[in-house]
């Protein structure tokens, strides 16, 4: 073998070794993972998230990718099952060699995956709602949706403005709902709110009349707050109207911030209030609002492409993807540790959920102003003026 041939073989072997260690660079693609609840009871979250990620990765790739490299999106459907989510998380790390993950539709699936990504030191940007995802702060875990604590605070802020201080709570028994119930109980005294009575319902319950009847018969209740997501809140809303309770204001969580809730609840949803992202009322925002262009553009793109109404849940995926893409650009790298550092440095990112300013002690980066208080009127969202 000539010295030149030997040199060529060494170079080839070195290139192969680099490819095995860094497949994203070798293949000129960047592998990003996503584990979503596309089917199952949380599909109303996972389906728009899945559509959003695929749609915008295609758009990014069609315009040259990130730093000249195309994104390869690896998506698994956990069906809302935490055990499946953890299994898929391990697969993303060990087999797919992703550089980051945008996903985890629910709090339960996210929390099952957190140890996997923390141990692997690969960034996870969750789309789940509960504050426990980011408190206490974990080095490699971030999230985009507003927290359940923020939802409680926004609701209580509005109740206080209306001089409604004595409330009942009804909550689901799955992860997000119980977390929100705990957060509401914790922050209620800060707003002078008294929780007079509480009821719960299971994720498969199809009628909450018994629980609501107990609330109706409790003296002094001025409003009712439902900590829940999925189909449960729609059933609560319908039963609420059937029992003639609509004179008492009903508040829902941001976990129902999609048109499917209004459709499931029907006319009974009239007058229901909830905190939600600006995305649902983008066309009603003043032109001076920094979020208006982002949310109006996303809504048009999503609805034109999918032929379905936009929801805040797809918006969370949009925010997670572009926070990650911007971090890649700043880092000029797909090294997971460098990406983690740049995600944490995110400042002034205008997303569908608000203006994001992260820090080493805040892996969400949103304050209460990112929430808008909405009321359902005429089968659609209406934006409440401050103080109403």
JSON list of C-alpha atoms in Angstrom, two decimals, residues 163-247:
[
{"chain": "A", "resi": 163, "resn": "UNK", "atom": "CA", "xyz": [-65.59, 41.29, 44.20]},
{"chain": "A", "resi": 164, "resn": "UNK", "atom": "CA", "xyz": [-66.19, 37.54, 44.08]},
{"chain": "A", "resi": 165, "resn": "UNK", "atom": "CA", "xyz": [-64.17, 36.07, 46.94]},
{"chain": "A", "resi": 166, "resn": "UNK", "atom": "CA", "xyz": [-65.99, 32.89, 48.02]},
{"chain": "A", "resi": 167, "resn": "UNK", "atom": "CA", "xyz": [-65.61, 30.06, 45.54]},
{"chain": "A", "resi": 168, "resn": "UNK", "atom": "CA", "xyz": [-66.04, 26.35, 45.01]},
{"chain": "A", "resi": 169, "resn": "UNK", "atom": "CA", "xyz": [-63.48, 24.26, 43.14]},
{"chain": "A", "resi": 170, "resn": "UNK", "atom": "CA", "xyz": [-64.10, 21.16, 41.08]},
{"chain": "A", "resi": 171, "resn": "UNK", "atom": "CA", "xyz": [-61.05, 19.34, 39.76]},
{"chain": "A", "resi": 172, "resn": "UNK", "atom": "CA", "xyz": [-60.05, 16.37, 37.66]},
{"chain": "A", "resi": 173, "resn": "UNK", "atom": "CA", "xyz": [-57.89, 13.69, 39.24]},
{"chain": "A", "resi": 174, "resn": "UNK", "atom": "CA", "xyz": [-55.15, 13.40, 36.59]},
{"chain": "A", "resi": 175, "resn": "UNK", "atom": "CA", "xyz": [-51.74, 15.09, 36.85]},
{"chain": "A", "resi": 176, "resn": "UNK", "atom": "CA", "xyz": [-52.41, 18.56, 35.47]},
{"chain": "A", "resi": 177, "resn": "UNK", "atom": "CA", "xyz": [-55.73, 19.01, 37.28]},
{"chain": "A", "resi": 178, "resn": "UNK", "atom": "CA", "xyz": [-54.42, 17.93, 40.68]},
{"chain": "A", "resi": 179, "resn": "UNK", "atom": "CA", "xyz": [-51.36, 20.14, 40.25]},
{"chain": "A", "resi": 180, "resn": "UNK", "atom": "CA", "xyz": [-53.54, 23.13, 39.38]},
{"chain": "A", "resi": 181, "resn": "UNK", "atom": "CA", "xyz": [-55.85, 22.41, 42.31]},
{"chain": "A", "resi": 182, "resn": "UNK", "atom": "CA", "xyz": [-52.82, 22.42, 44.63]},
{"chain": "A", "resi": 183, "resn": "UNK", "atom": "CA", "xyz": [-51.51, 25.66, 43.14]},
{"chain": "A", "resi": 184, "resn": "UNK", "atom": "CA", "xyz": [-54.90, 27.38, 43.42]},
{"chain": "A", "resi": 185, "resn": "UNK", "atom": "CA", "xyz": [-55.18, 26.33, 47.06]},
{"chain": "A", "resi": 186, "resn": "UNK", "atom": "CA", "xyz": [-51.70, 27.70, 47.68]},
{"chain": "A", "resi": 187, "resn": "UNK", "atom": "CA", "xyz": [-52.14, 31.13, 46.08]},
{"chain": "A", "resi": 188, "resn": "UNK", "atom": "CA", "xyz": [-55.82, 31.80, 46.96]},
{"chain": "A", "resi": 189, "resn": "UNK", "atom": "CA", "xyz": [-55.02, 33.65, 50.23]},
{"chain": "A", "resi": 190, "resn": "UNK", "atom": "CA", "xyz": [-52.79, 36.08, 48.28]},
{"chain": "A", "resi": 191, "resn": "UNK", "atom": "CA", "xyz": [-55.92, 37.33, 46.49]},
{"chain": "A", "resi": 192, "resn": "UNK", "atom": "CA", "xyz": [-58.31, 37.16, 49.44]},
{"chain": "A", "resi": 193, "resn": "UNK", "atom": "CA", "xyz": [-60.08, 34.16, 47.89]},
{"chain": "A", "resi": 194, "resn": "UNK", "atom": "CA", "xyz": [-61.77, 31.60, 50.14]},
{"chain": "A", "resi": 195, "resn": "UNK", "atom": "CA", "xyz": [-62.31, 28.08, 48.78]},
{"chain": "A", "resi": 196, "resn": "UNK", "atom": "CA", "xyz": [-65.51, 27.10, 50.57]},
{"chain": "A", "resi": 197, "resn": "UNK", "atom": "CA", "xyz": [-65.93, 23.59, 49.17]},
{"chain": "A", "resi": 198, "resn": "UNK", "atom": "CA", "xyz": [-64.24, 21.20, 46.74]},
{"chain": "A", "resi": 199, "resn": "UNK", "atom": "CA", "xyz": [-65.28, 18.30, 44.50]},
{"chain": "A", "resi": 200, "resn": "UNK", "atom": "CA", "xyz": [-63.41, 16.01, 42.11]},
{"chain": "A", "resi": 201, "resn": "UNK", "atom": "CA", "xyz": [-64.14, 13.85, 39.06]},
{"chain": "A", "resi": 202, "resn": "UNK", "atom": "CA", "xyz": [-62.26, 11.07, 37.30]},
{"chain": "A", "resi": 203, "resn": "UNK", "atom": "CA", "xyz": [-60.90, 11.23, 33.74]},
{"chain": "A", "resi": 204, "resn": "UNK", "atom": "CA", "xyz": [-63.53, 8.76, 32.50]},
{"chain": "A", "resi": 205, "resn": "UNK", "atom": "CA", "xyz": [-66.52, 10.23, 34.35]},
{"chain": "A", "resi": 206, "resn": "UNK", "atom": "CA", "xyz": [-69.34, 11.11, 31.98]},
{"chain": "A", "resi": 207, "resn": "UNK", "atom": "CA", "xyz": [-71.56, 13.03, 34.40]},
{"chain": "A", "resi": 208, "resn": "UNK", "atom": "CA", "xyz": [-70.66, 15.48, 37.18]},
{"chain": "A", "resi": 209, "resn": "UNK", "atom": "CA", "xyz": [-74.21, 16.30, 38.26]},
{"chain": "A", "resi": 210, "resn": "UNK", "atom": "CA", "xyz": [-73.77, 14.84, 41.76]},
{"chain": "A", "resi": 211, "resn": "UNK", "atom": "CA", "xyz": [-70.66, 16.90, 42.47]},
{"chain": "A", "resi": 212, "resn": "UNK", "atom": "CA", "xyz": [-72.17, 20.08, 41.06]},
{"chain": "A", "resi": 213, "resn": "UNK", "atom": "CA", "xyz": [-75.38, 19.57, 43.02]},
{"chain": "A", "resi": 214, "resn": "UNK", "atom": "CA", "xyz": [-73.35, 19.53, 46.25]},
{"chain": "A", "resi": 215, "resn": "UNK", "atom": "CA", "xyz": [-71.69, 22.78, 45.17]},
{"chain": "A", "resi": 216, "resn": "UNK", "atom": "CA", "xyz": [-75.06, 24.31, 44.25]},
{"chain": "A", "resi": 217, "resn": "UNK", "atom": "CA", "xyz": [-76.42, 23.47, 47.70]},
{"chain": "A", "resi": 218, "resn": "UNK", "atom": "CA", "xyz": [-73.46, 25.01, 49.51]},
{"chain": "A", "resi": 219, "resn": "UNK", "atom": "CA", "xyz": [-74.36, 28.42, 50.91]},
{"chain": "A", "resi": 220, "resn": "UNK", "atom": "CA", "xyz": [-72.35, 31.50, 49.99]},
{"chain": "A", "resi": 221, "resn": "UNK", "atom": "CA", "xyz": [-70.69, 30.31, 46.76]},
{"chain": "A", "resi": 222, "resn": "UNK", "atom": "CA", "xyz": [-70.07, 33.29, 44.45]},
{"chain": "A", "resi": 223, "resn": "UNK", "atom": "CA", "xyz": [-68.16, 31.53, 41.64]},
{"chain": "A", "resi": 224, "resn": "UNK", "atom": "CA", "xyz": [-66.90, 28.10, 40.62]},
{"chain": "A", "resi": 225, "resn": "UNK", "atom": "CA", "xyz": [-63.41, 27.29, 39.32]},
{"chain": "A", "resi": 226, "resn": "UNK", "atom": "CA", "xyz": [-62.78, 24.07, 37.37]},
{"chain": "A", "resi": 227, "resn": "UNK", "atom": "CA", "xyz": [-59.17, 22.84, 37.43]},
{"chain": "A", "resi": 228, "resn": "UNK", "atom": "CA", "xyz": [-59.18, 20.43, 34.53]},
{"chain": "A", "resi": 229, "resn": "UNK", "atom": "CA", "xyz": [-58.52, 19.68, 30.88]},
{"chain": "A", "resi": 230, "resn": "UNK", "atom": "CA", "xyz": [-59.81, 17.34, 28.22]},
{"chain": "A", "resi": 231, "resn": "UNK", "atom": "CA", "xyz": [-63.48, 16.36, 27.98]},
{"chain": "A", "resi": 232, "resn": "UNK", "atom": "CA", "xyz": [-64.16, 16.70, 31.72]},
{"chain": "A", "resi": 233, "resn": "UNK", "atom": "CA", "xyz": [-64.54, 20.50, 31.74]},
{"chain": "A", "resi": 234, "resn": "UNK", "atom": "CA", "xyz": [-67.00, 20.34, 28.81]},
{"chain": "A", "resi": 235, "resn": "UNK", "atom": "CA", "xyz": [-69.13, 17.87, 30.77]},
{"chain": "A", "resi": 236, "resn": "UNK", "atom": "CA", "xyz": [-68.91, 20.09, 33.86]},
{"chain": "A", "resi": 237, "resn": "UNK", "atom": "CA", "xyz": [-70.03, 23.05, 31.74]},
{"chain": "A", "resi": 238, "resn": "UNK", "atom": "CA", "xyz": [-73.03, 21.19, 30.28]},
{"chain": "A", "resi": 239, "resn": "UNK", "atom": "CA", "xyz": [-74.11, 19.83, 33.68]},
{"chain": "A", "resi": 240, "resn": "UNK", "atom": "CA", "xyz": [-73.67, 23.30, 35.16]},
{"chain": "A", "resi": 241, "resn": "UNK", "atom": "CA", "xyz": [-76.21, 24.71, 32.72]},
{"chain": "A", "resi": 242, "resn": "UNK", "atom": "CA", "xyz": [-78.57, 21.74, 33.15]},
{"chain": "A", "resi": 243, "resn": "UNK", "atom": "CA", "xyz": [-78.66, 22.41, 36.91]},
{"chain": "A", "resi": 244, "resn": "UNK", "atom": "CA", "xyz": [-79.48, 26.08, 36.32]},
{"chain": "A", "resi": 245, "resn": "UNK", "atom": "CA", "xyz": [-76.25, 27.32, 37.89]},
{"chain": "A", "resi": 246, "resn": "UNK", "atom": "CA", "xyz": [-75.29, 29.83, 35.19]},
{"chain": "A", "resi": 247, "resn": "UNK", "atom": "CA", "xyz": [-76.07, 32.83, 37.39]}
]
